[in-house]
Coordinates of C-alpha atoms and ligand atoms in Angstrom, one line a residue:
X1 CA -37.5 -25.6 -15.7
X2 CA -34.8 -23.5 -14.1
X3 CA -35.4 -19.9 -13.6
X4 CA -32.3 -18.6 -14.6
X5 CA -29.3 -20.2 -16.5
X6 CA -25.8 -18.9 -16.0
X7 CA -23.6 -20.1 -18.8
X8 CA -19.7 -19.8 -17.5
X9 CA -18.2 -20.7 -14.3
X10 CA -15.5 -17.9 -14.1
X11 CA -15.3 -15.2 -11.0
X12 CA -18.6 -13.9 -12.9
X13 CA -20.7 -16.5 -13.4
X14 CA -20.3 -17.7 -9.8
X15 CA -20.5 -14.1 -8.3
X16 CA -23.7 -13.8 -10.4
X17 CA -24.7 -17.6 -9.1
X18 CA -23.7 -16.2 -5.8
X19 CA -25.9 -13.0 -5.9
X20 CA -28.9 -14.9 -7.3
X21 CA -28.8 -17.8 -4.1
X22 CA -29.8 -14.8 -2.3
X23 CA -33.5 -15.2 -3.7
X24 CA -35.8 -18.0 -3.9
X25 CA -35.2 -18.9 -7.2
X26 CA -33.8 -22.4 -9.2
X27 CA -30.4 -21.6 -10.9
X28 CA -28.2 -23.8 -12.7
X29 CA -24.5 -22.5 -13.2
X30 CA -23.3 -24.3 -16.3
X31 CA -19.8 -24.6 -17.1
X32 CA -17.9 -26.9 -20.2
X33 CA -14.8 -27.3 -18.5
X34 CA -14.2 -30.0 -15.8
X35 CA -13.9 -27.2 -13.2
X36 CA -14.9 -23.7 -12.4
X37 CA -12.5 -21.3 -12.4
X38 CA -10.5 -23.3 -15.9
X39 CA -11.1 -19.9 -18.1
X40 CA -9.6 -16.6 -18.1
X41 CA -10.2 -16.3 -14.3
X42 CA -7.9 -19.0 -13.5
X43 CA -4.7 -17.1 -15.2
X44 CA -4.3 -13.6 -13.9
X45 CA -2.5 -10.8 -11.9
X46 CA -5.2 -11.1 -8.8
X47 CA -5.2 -8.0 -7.7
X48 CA -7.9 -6.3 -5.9
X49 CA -8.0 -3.1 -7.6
X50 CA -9.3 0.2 -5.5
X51 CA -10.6 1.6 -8.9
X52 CA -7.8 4.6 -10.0
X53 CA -7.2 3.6 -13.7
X54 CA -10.7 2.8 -14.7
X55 CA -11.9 5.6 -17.4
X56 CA -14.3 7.9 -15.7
X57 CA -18.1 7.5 -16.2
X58 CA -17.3 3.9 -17.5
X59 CA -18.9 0.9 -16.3
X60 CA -15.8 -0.8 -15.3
X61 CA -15.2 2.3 -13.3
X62 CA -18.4 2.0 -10.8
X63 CA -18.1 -1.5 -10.7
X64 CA -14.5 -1.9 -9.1
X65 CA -15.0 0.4 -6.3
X66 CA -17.9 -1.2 -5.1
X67 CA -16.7 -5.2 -5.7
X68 CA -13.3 -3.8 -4.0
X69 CA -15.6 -2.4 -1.3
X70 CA -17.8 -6.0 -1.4
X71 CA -14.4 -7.9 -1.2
X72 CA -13.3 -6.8 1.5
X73 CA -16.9 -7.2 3.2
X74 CA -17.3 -10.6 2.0
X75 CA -13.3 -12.0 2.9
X76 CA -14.7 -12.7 6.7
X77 CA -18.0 -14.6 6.3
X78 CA -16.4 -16.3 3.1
X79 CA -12.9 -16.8 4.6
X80 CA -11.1 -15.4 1.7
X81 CA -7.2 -15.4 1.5
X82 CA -7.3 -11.4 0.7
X83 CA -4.9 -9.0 1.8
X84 CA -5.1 -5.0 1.6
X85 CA -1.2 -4.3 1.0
X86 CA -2.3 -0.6 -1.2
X87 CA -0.5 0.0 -4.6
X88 CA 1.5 2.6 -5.4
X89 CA 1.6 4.3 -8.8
X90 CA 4.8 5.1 -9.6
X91 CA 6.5 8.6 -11.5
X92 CA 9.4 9.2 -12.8
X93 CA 9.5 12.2 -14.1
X94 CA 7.5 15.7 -14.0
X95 CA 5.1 14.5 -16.7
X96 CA 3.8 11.7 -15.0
X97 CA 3.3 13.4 -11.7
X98 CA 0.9 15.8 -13.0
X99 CA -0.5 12.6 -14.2
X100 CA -0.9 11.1 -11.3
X101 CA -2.9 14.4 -9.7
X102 CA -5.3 14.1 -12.5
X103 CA -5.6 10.1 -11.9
X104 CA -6.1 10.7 -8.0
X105 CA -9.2 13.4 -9.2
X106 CA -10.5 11.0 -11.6
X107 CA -10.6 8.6 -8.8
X108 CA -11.6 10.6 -6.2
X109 CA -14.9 11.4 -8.6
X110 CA -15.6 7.3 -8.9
X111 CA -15.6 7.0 -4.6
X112 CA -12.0 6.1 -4.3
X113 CA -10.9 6.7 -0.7
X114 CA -7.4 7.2 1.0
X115 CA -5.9 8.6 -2.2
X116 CA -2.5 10.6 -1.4
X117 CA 0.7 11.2 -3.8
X118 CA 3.7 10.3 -1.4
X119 CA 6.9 12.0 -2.1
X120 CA 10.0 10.8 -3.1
X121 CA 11.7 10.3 0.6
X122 CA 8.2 8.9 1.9
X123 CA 9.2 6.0 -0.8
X124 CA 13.0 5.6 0.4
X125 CA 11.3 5.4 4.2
X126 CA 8.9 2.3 3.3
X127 CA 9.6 0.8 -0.6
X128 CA 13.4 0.0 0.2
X129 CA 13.7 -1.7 -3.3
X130 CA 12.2 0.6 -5.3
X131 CA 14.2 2.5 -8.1
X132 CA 15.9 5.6 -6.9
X133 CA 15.2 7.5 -9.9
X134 CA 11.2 7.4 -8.6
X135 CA 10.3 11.1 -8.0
X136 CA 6.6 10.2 -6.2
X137 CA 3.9 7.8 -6.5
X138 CA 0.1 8.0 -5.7
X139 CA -0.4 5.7 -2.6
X140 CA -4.0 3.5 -2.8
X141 CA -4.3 2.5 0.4
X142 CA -7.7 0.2 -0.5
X143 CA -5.9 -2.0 -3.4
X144 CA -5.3 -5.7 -2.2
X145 CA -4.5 -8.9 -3.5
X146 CA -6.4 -12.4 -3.9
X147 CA -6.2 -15.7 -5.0
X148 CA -8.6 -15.5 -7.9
X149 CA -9.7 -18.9 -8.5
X150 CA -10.0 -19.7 -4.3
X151 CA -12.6 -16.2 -5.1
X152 CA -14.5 -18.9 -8.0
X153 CA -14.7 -21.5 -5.0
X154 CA -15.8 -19.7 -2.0
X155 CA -18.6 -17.6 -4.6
X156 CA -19.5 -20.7 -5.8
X157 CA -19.7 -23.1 -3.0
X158 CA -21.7 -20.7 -0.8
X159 CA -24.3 -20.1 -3.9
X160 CA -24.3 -24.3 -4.2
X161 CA -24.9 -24.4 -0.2
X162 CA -28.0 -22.3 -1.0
X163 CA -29.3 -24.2 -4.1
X164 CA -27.4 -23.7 -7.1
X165 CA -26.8 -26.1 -9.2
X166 CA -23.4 -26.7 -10.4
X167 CA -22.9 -28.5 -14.0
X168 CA -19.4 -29.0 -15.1
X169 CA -18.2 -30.8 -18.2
X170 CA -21.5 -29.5 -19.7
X171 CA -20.8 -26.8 -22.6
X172 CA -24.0 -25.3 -24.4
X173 CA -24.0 -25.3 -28.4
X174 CA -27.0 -24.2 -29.3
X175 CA -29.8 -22.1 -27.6
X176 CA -34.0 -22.3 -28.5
X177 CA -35.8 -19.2 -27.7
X178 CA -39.0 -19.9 -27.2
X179 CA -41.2 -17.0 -27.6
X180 CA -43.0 -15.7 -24.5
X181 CA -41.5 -19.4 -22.5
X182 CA -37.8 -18.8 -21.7
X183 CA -35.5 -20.9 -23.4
X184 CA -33.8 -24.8 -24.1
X185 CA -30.1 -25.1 -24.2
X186 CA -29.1 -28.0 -26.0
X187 CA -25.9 -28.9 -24.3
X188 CA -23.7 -32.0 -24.0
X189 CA -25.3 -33.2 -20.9
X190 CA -28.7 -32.8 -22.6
X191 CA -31.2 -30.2 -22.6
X192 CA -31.8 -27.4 -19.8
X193 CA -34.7 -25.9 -20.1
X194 CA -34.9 -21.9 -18.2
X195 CA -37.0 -18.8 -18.1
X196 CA -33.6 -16.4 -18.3
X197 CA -30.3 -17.0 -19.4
X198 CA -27.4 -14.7 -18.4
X199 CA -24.1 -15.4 -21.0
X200 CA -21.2 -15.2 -18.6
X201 CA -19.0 -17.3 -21.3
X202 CA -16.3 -15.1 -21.0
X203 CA -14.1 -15.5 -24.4
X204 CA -16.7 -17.0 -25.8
X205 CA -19.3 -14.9 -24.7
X206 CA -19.9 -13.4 -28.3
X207 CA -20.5 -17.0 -29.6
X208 CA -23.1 -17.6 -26.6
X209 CA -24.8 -14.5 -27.7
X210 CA -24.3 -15.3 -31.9
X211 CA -26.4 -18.7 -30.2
X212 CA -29.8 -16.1 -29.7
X213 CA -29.3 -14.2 -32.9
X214 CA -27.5 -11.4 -31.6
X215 CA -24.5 -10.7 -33.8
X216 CA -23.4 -7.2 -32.5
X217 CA -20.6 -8.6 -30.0
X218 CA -17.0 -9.2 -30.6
X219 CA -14.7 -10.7 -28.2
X220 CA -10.9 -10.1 -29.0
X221 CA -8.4 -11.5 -27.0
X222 CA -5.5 -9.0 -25.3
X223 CA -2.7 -11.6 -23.9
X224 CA -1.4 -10.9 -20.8
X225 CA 1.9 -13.1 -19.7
X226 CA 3.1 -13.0 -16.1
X227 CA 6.5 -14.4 -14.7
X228 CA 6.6 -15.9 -10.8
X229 CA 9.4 -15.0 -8.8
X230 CA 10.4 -17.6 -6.1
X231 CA 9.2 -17.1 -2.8
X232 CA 12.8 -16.1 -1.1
X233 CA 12.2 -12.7 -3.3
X234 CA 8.7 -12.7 -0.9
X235 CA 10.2 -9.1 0.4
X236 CA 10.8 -7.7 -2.5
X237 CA 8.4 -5.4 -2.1
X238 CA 5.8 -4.4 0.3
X239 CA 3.4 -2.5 -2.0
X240 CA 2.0 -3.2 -5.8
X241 CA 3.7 -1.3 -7.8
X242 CA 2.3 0.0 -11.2
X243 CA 4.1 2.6 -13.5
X244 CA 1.9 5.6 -14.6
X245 CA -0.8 3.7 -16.9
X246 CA -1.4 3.9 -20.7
X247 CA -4.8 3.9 -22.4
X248 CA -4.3 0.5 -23.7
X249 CA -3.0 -0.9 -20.2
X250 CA -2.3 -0.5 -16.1
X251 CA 0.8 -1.2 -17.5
X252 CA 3.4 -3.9 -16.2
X253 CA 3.7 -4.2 -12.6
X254 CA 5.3 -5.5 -9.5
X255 CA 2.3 -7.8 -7.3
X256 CA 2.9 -10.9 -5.2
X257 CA 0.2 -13.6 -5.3
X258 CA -1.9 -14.2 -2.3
X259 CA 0.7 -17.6 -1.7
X260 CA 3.5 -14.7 -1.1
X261 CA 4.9 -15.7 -4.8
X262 CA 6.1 -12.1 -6.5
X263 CA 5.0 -12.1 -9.9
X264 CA 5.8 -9.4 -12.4
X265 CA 3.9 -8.9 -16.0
X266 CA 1.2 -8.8 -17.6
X267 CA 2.1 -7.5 -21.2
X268 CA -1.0 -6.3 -23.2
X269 CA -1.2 -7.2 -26.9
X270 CA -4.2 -8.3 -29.6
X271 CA -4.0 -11.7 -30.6
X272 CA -6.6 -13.9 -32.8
X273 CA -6.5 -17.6 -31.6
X274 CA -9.0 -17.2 -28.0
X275 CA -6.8 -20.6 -27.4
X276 CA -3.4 -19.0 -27.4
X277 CA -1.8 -19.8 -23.7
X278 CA 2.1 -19.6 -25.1
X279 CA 4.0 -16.7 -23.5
X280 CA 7.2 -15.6 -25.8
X281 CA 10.9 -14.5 -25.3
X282 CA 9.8 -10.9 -26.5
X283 CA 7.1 -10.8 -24.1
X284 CA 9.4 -12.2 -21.0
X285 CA 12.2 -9.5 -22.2
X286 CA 9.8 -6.4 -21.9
X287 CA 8.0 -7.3 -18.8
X288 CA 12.1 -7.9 -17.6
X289 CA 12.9 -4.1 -18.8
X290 CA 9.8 -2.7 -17.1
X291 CA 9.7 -4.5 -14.0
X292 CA 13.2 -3.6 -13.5
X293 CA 12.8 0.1 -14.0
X294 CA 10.6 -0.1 -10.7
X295 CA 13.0 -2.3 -9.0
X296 CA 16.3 -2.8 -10.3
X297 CA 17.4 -5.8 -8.0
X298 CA 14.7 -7.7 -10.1
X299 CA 16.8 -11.0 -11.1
X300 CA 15.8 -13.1 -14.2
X301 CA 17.0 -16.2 -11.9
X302 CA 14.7 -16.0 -9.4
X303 CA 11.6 -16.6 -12.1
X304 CA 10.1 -20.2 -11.4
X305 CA 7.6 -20.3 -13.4
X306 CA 5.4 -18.0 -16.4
X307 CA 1.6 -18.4 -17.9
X308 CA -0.2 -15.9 -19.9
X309 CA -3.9 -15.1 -19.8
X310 CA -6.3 -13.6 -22.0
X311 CA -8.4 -10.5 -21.7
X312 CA -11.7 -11.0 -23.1
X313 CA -12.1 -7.6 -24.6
X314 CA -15.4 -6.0 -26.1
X315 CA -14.3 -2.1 -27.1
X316 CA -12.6 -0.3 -24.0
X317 CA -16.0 -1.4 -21.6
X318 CA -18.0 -3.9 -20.0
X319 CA -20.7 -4.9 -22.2
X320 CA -23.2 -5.9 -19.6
X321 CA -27.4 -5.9 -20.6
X322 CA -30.8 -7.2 -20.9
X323 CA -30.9 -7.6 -24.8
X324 CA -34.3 -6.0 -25.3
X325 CA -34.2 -8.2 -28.6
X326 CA -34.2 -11.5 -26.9
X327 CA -36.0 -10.5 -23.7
X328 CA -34.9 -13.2 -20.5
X329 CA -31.3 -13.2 -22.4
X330 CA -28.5 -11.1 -20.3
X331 CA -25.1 -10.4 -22.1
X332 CA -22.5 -9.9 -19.6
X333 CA -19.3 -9.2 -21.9
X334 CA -16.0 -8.0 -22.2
X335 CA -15.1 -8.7 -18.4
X336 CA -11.6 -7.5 -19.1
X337 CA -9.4 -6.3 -16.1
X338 CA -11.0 -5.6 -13.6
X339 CA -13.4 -8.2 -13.7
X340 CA -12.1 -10.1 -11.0
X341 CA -12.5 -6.9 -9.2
X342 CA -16.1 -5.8 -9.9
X343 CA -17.1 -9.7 -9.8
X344 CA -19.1 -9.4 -6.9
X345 CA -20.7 -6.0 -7.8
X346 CA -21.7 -7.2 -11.3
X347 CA -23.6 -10.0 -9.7
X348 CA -25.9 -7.3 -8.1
X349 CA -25.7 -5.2 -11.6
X350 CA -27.4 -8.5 -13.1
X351 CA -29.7 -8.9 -10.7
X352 CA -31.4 -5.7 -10.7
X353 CA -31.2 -6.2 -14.6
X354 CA -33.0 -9.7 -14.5
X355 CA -35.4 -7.7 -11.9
X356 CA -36.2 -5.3 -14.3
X357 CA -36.9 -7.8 -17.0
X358 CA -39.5 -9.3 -15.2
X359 CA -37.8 -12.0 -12.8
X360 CA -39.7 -11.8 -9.3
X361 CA -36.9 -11.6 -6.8
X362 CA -38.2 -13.1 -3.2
X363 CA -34.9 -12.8 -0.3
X364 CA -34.7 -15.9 1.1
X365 CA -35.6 -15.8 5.0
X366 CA -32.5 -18.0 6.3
X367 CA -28.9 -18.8 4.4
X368 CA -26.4 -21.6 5.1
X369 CA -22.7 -20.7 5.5
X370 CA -19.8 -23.2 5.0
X371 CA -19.3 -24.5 8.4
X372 CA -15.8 -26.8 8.2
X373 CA -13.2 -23.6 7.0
X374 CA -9.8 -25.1 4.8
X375 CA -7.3 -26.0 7.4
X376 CA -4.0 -24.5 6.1
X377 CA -1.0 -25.6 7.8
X378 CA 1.4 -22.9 6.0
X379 CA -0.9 -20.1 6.6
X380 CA -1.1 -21.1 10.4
X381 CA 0.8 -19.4 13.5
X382 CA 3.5 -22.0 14.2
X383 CA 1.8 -22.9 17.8
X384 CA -1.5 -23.5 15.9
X385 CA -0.2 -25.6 13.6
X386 CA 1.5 -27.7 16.5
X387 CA -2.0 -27.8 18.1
X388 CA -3.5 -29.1 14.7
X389 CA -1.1 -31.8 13.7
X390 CA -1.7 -33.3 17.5
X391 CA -4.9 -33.3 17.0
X392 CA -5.3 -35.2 13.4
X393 CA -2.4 -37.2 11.8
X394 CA -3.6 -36.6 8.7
X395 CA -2.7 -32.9 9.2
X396 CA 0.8 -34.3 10.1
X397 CA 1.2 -36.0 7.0
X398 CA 2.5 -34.2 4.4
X399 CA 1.8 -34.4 0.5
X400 CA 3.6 -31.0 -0.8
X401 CA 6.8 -30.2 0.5
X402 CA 7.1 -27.0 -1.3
X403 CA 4.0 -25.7 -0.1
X404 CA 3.5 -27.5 3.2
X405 CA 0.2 -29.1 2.3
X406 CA -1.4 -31.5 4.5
X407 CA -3.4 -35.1 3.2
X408 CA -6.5 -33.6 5.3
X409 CA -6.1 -30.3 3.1
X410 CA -6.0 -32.7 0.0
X411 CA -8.9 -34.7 1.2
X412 CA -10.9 -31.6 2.2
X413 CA -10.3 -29.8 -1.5
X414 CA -11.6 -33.4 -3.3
X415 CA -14.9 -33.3 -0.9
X416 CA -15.8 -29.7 -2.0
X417 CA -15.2 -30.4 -5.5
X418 CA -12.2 -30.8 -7.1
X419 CA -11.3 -34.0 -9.1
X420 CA -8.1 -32.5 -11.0
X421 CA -4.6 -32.0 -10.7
X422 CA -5.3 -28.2 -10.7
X423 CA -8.5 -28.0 -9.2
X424 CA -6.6 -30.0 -5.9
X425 CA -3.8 -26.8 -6.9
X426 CA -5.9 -24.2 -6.9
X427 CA -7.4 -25.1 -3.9
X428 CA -4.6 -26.1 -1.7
X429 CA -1.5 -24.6 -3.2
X430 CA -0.2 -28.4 -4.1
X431 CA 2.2 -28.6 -6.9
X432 CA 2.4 -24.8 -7.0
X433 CA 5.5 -24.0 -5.2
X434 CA 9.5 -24.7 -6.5
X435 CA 9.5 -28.2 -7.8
X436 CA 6.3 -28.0 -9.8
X437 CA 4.6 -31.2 -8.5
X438 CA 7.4 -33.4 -9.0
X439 CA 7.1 -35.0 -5.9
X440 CA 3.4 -34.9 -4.9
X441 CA 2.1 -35.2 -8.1
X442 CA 1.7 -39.3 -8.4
X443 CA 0.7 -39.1 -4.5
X444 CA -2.3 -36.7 -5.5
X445 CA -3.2 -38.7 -8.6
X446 CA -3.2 -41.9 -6.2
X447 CA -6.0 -39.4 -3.3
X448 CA -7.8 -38.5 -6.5
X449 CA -8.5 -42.2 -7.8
X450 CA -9.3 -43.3 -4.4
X451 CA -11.4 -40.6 -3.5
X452 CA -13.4 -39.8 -6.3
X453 CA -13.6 -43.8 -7.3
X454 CA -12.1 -43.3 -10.6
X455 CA -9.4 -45.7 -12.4
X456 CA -5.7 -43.7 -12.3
X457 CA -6.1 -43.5 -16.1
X458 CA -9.1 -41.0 -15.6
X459 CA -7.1 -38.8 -13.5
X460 CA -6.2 -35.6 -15.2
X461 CA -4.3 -32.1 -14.8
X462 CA -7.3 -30.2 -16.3
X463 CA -10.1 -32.2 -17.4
X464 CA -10.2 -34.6 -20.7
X465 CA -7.0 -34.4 -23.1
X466 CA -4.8 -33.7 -20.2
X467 CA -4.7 -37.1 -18.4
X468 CA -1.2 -38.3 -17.2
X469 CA -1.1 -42.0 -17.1
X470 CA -1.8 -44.2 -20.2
X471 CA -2.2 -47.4 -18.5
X472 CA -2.7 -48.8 -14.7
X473 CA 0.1 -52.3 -15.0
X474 CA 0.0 -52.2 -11.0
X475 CA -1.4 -55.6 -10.8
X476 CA 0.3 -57.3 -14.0
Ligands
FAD1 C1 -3.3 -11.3 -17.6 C2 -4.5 -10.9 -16.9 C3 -4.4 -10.2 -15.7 C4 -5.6 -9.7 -15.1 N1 -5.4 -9.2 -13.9 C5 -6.5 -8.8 -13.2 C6 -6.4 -8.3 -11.9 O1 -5.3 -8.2 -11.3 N2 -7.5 -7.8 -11.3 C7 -8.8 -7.9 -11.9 O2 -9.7 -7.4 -11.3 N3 -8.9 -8.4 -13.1 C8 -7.8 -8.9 -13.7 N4 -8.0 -9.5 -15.0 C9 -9.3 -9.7 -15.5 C10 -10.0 -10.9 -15.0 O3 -9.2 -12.0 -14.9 C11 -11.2 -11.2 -15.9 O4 -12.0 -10.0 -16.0 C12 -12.1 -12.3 -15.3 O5 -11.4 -13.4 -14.9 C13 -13.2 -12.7 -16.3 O6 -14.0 -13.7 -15.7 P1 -15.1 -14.4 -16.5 O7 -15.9 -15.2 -15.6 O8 -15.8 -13.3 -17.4 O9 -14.4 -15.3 -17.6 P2 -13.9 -16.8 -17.5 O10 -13.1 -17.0 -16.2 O11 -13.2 -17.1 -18.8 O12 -15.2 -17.6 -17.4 C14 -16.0 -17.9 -18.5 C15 -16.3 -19.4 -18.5 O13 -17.3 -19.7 -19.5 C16 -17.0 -21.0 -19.9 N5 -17.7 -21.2 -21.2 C17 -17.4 -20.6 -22.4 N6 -18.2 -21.1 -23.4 C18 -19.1 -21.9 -22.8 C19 -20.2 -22.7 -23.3 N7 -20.5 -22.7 -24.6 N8 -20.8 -23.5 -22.4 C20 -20.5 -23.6 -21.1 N9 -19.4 -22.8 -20.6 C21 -18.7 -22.0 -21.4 C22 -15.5 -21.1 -20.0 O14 -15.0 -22.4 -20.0 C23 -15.1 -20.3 -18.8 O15 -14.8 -21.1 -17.7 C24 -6.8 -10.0 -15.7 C25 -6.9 -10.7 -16.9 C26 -5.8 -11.1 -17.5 C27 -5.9 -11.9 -18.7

């Protein structure tokens, strides 16, 4: 019997699994796909957000500033790739400065700090590239960027550290409420049997909760696609840009990836299938015309590669609560942008709900950290790297050319967890940079096999269906 079960291994179920390692309790983190981090959080603009184009009194609102705030606490102790570079929304005209007065107010109100609106020679002075025709822009000093799904890893390995217990490959399809003795989730790894559940299922979080009865949740998709510029454009810009924001959207913007990729998008439009990955000429032509507005010198040529993502949307807010109806069941819903943001601060929102619902919450006395940190050889001063590679050859070997990515920083992503294509990407960078994997990708597959003691045939980009070879004729 677990005391709490967190269905969903996105950037909230393991900042929730996170929060909850705190306290002497027995968690599982279940998750259907092969991986964490294989759902919405995985395919996103990874920004940081400082909390200026949340609607006040909202939610969403309270919760970025303090998980920006916990971020950049937590990106020390839990070594995370984040880097406060500030955003700058962006006017062009009369109209939208006033705007951006009444957006530096609204975020002043929510806790915001280091707000200013810069004038137009402040941006000639220090954003080179942007458009001339910008008359000001309100500077957020606080606003950083990360790589979302290394966020997924370093929650979730330091909540596994603790005593979580992460179960991949294991989706839930039905749930027992049994009354007055938690429930049984009949899942297909068998049953899991827990006093409290909290539905993290992202996209699917309205099925989850349709699994207890409730039926007054709606997840709609909102597509977002964005385009990767090659990293030669890496000084492109030295800010985020944003245009003034609608009430549908932040709008399209101008970010770089925490790998120093630019990346420009995402568009923001209803869709039915939750499925739906394709990204489309109309969407690559507006994020094009907007993008270039900001920054004219934007070249279609440099784009190396596109995905789109999909906002789990419930209404314009979060949708997090005990469900008084199905007491021990938590809905945390429509994590929309910016849930990679608040991430850290709904884990604490939950577990002050579970609190209140009854769940005794004991601090454990002593923690363990993550001792051995990632070693990355492109992120390294060059006379580190020198010192690193003399001390182990496998450091000196390398796997990705693109990305300069090591056979130890291979080895050491398989021993914390990955046994994918992308889960070995997503952790090290390999296969992400110009070539797409052509050249590293049959090396990785060969680590994978050997390392995780599974036939090449087995070996997959993302978990079942996506396997690469059909048959192993190495000894015919
Ligand atoms: C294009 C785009 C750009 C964005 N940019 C930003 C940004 O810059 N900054 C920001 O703060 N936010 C941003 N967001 C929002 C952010 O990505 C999401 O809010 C966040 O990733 C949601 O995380 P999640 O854990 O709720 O969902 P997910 O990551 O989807 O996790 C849910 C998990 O539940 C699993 N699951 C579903 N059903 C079951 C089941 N029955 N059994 C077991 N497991 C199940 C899924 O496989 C999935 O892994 C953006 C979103 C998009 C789409």
């Amino acid at each position: 019997m677990y005391d709490v079960a967190i269905i969903g291994g996105g950037v909230v179920g393991a900042a929730v699994a996170y929060e909850l390692s705190h306290y002497s309790l027995h968690v599982a983190l279940v998750e259907r796909e092969e991986e964490l981090s294989f759902g919405v959080s995985k395919a996103n603009s990874g920004i940081v957000h400082p909390g200026t184009q949340n609607p006040p009194d909202s939610l969403k609102a309270r919760l970025c500033v303090l998980g920006n705030r916990l971020i950049r606490e937590m990106a020390g102790t839990l070594d995370l790739d984040f880097k406060e570079v500030g955003e700058l929304i962006v006017a062009f005209n009369e109209t939208e400065i006033a705007h951006l007065w009444q957006l530096k107010q609204e975020a002043e109100d929510c806790d915001v700090s280091g707000l200013e609106v810069v004038s137009r020679q402040w941006l000639r002075d220090n954003e080179p590239n942007l458009s001339p025709d910008a008359v000001a822009a309100l500077l957020a000093p606080t606003a950083g960027i990360i790589s979302p799904y290394r966020l997924v890893y370093a929650l979730s390995g330091e909540a596994e550290l603790n005593g979580v217990e992460v179960r991949t490959s294991t989706r839930v399809d039905s749930i027992i409420c049994q009354e007055g003795s938690g429930f049984v989730l009949s899942t297909t790894h068998g049953e899991i049997c827990t006093r409290y559940v909290v539905n993290c299922a992202g996209l699917y979080a309205d099925v989850v909760s349709g699994m207890v009865g409730l039926d007054d949740l709606r997840i709609s998709p909102r597509k977002g696609e964005e385009y990767i510029l090659d990293k030669k454009r890496r000084y492109l810009t030295r800010h985020l840009l944003f245009p003034v924001p609608t009430p549908d959207s932040k709008g399209i913007l101008v970010t770089r990836t925490s790998d120093g990729n630019p990346m420009i998008g995402p568009t923001a439009y209803e869709i039915e299938d939750k499925e739906d990955l394709s990204t489309t000429d109309e969407g690559l032509c507006q994020v094009l015309r907007v993008a270039q507005r900001l920054v004219p010198s934007i070249d279609p040529a440099d784009i190396i590669a596109y995905f789109a993502g999909l906002r789990p949307t419930a209404g314009d807010d979060f949708v997090i609560r005990h469900e008084k109806k199905v007491p021990g069941f938590v809905n945390v819903a429509g994590i929309q942008s910016p849930g990679l943001t608040a991430a850290p601060a709904i884990g604490k929102y939950v577990a002050w709900l579970l609190e209140c619902a009854g769940l005794g919450m004991r601090p454990k006395t002593q923690r363990h950290g993550r001792k051995q940190r990632a070693v990355h050889l492109l992120a390294m001063p060059l006379e580190d790297a020198k010192r690193v590679v003399r001390e182990d050859p496998e450091c000196a070997e390398i796997v990705c050319r693109c990305e300069t990515v090591s056979l130890r920083e291979v080895k050491q992503a398989i021993a914390v967890g990955a046994t994918t294509l992308d889960g070995v990407k997503f952790r090290t960078r390999a296969g992400a940079g110009r070539c797409h994997g052509s050249f590293c990708t049959c090396r990785i597959m060969r680590i994978l096999s050997e390392k995780t003691d599974r036939p090449i045939t087995s070996i997959s980009k993302r978990g079942k269906g996506s396997e690469i070879v059909v048959a192993d004729r190495s000894d015919e």
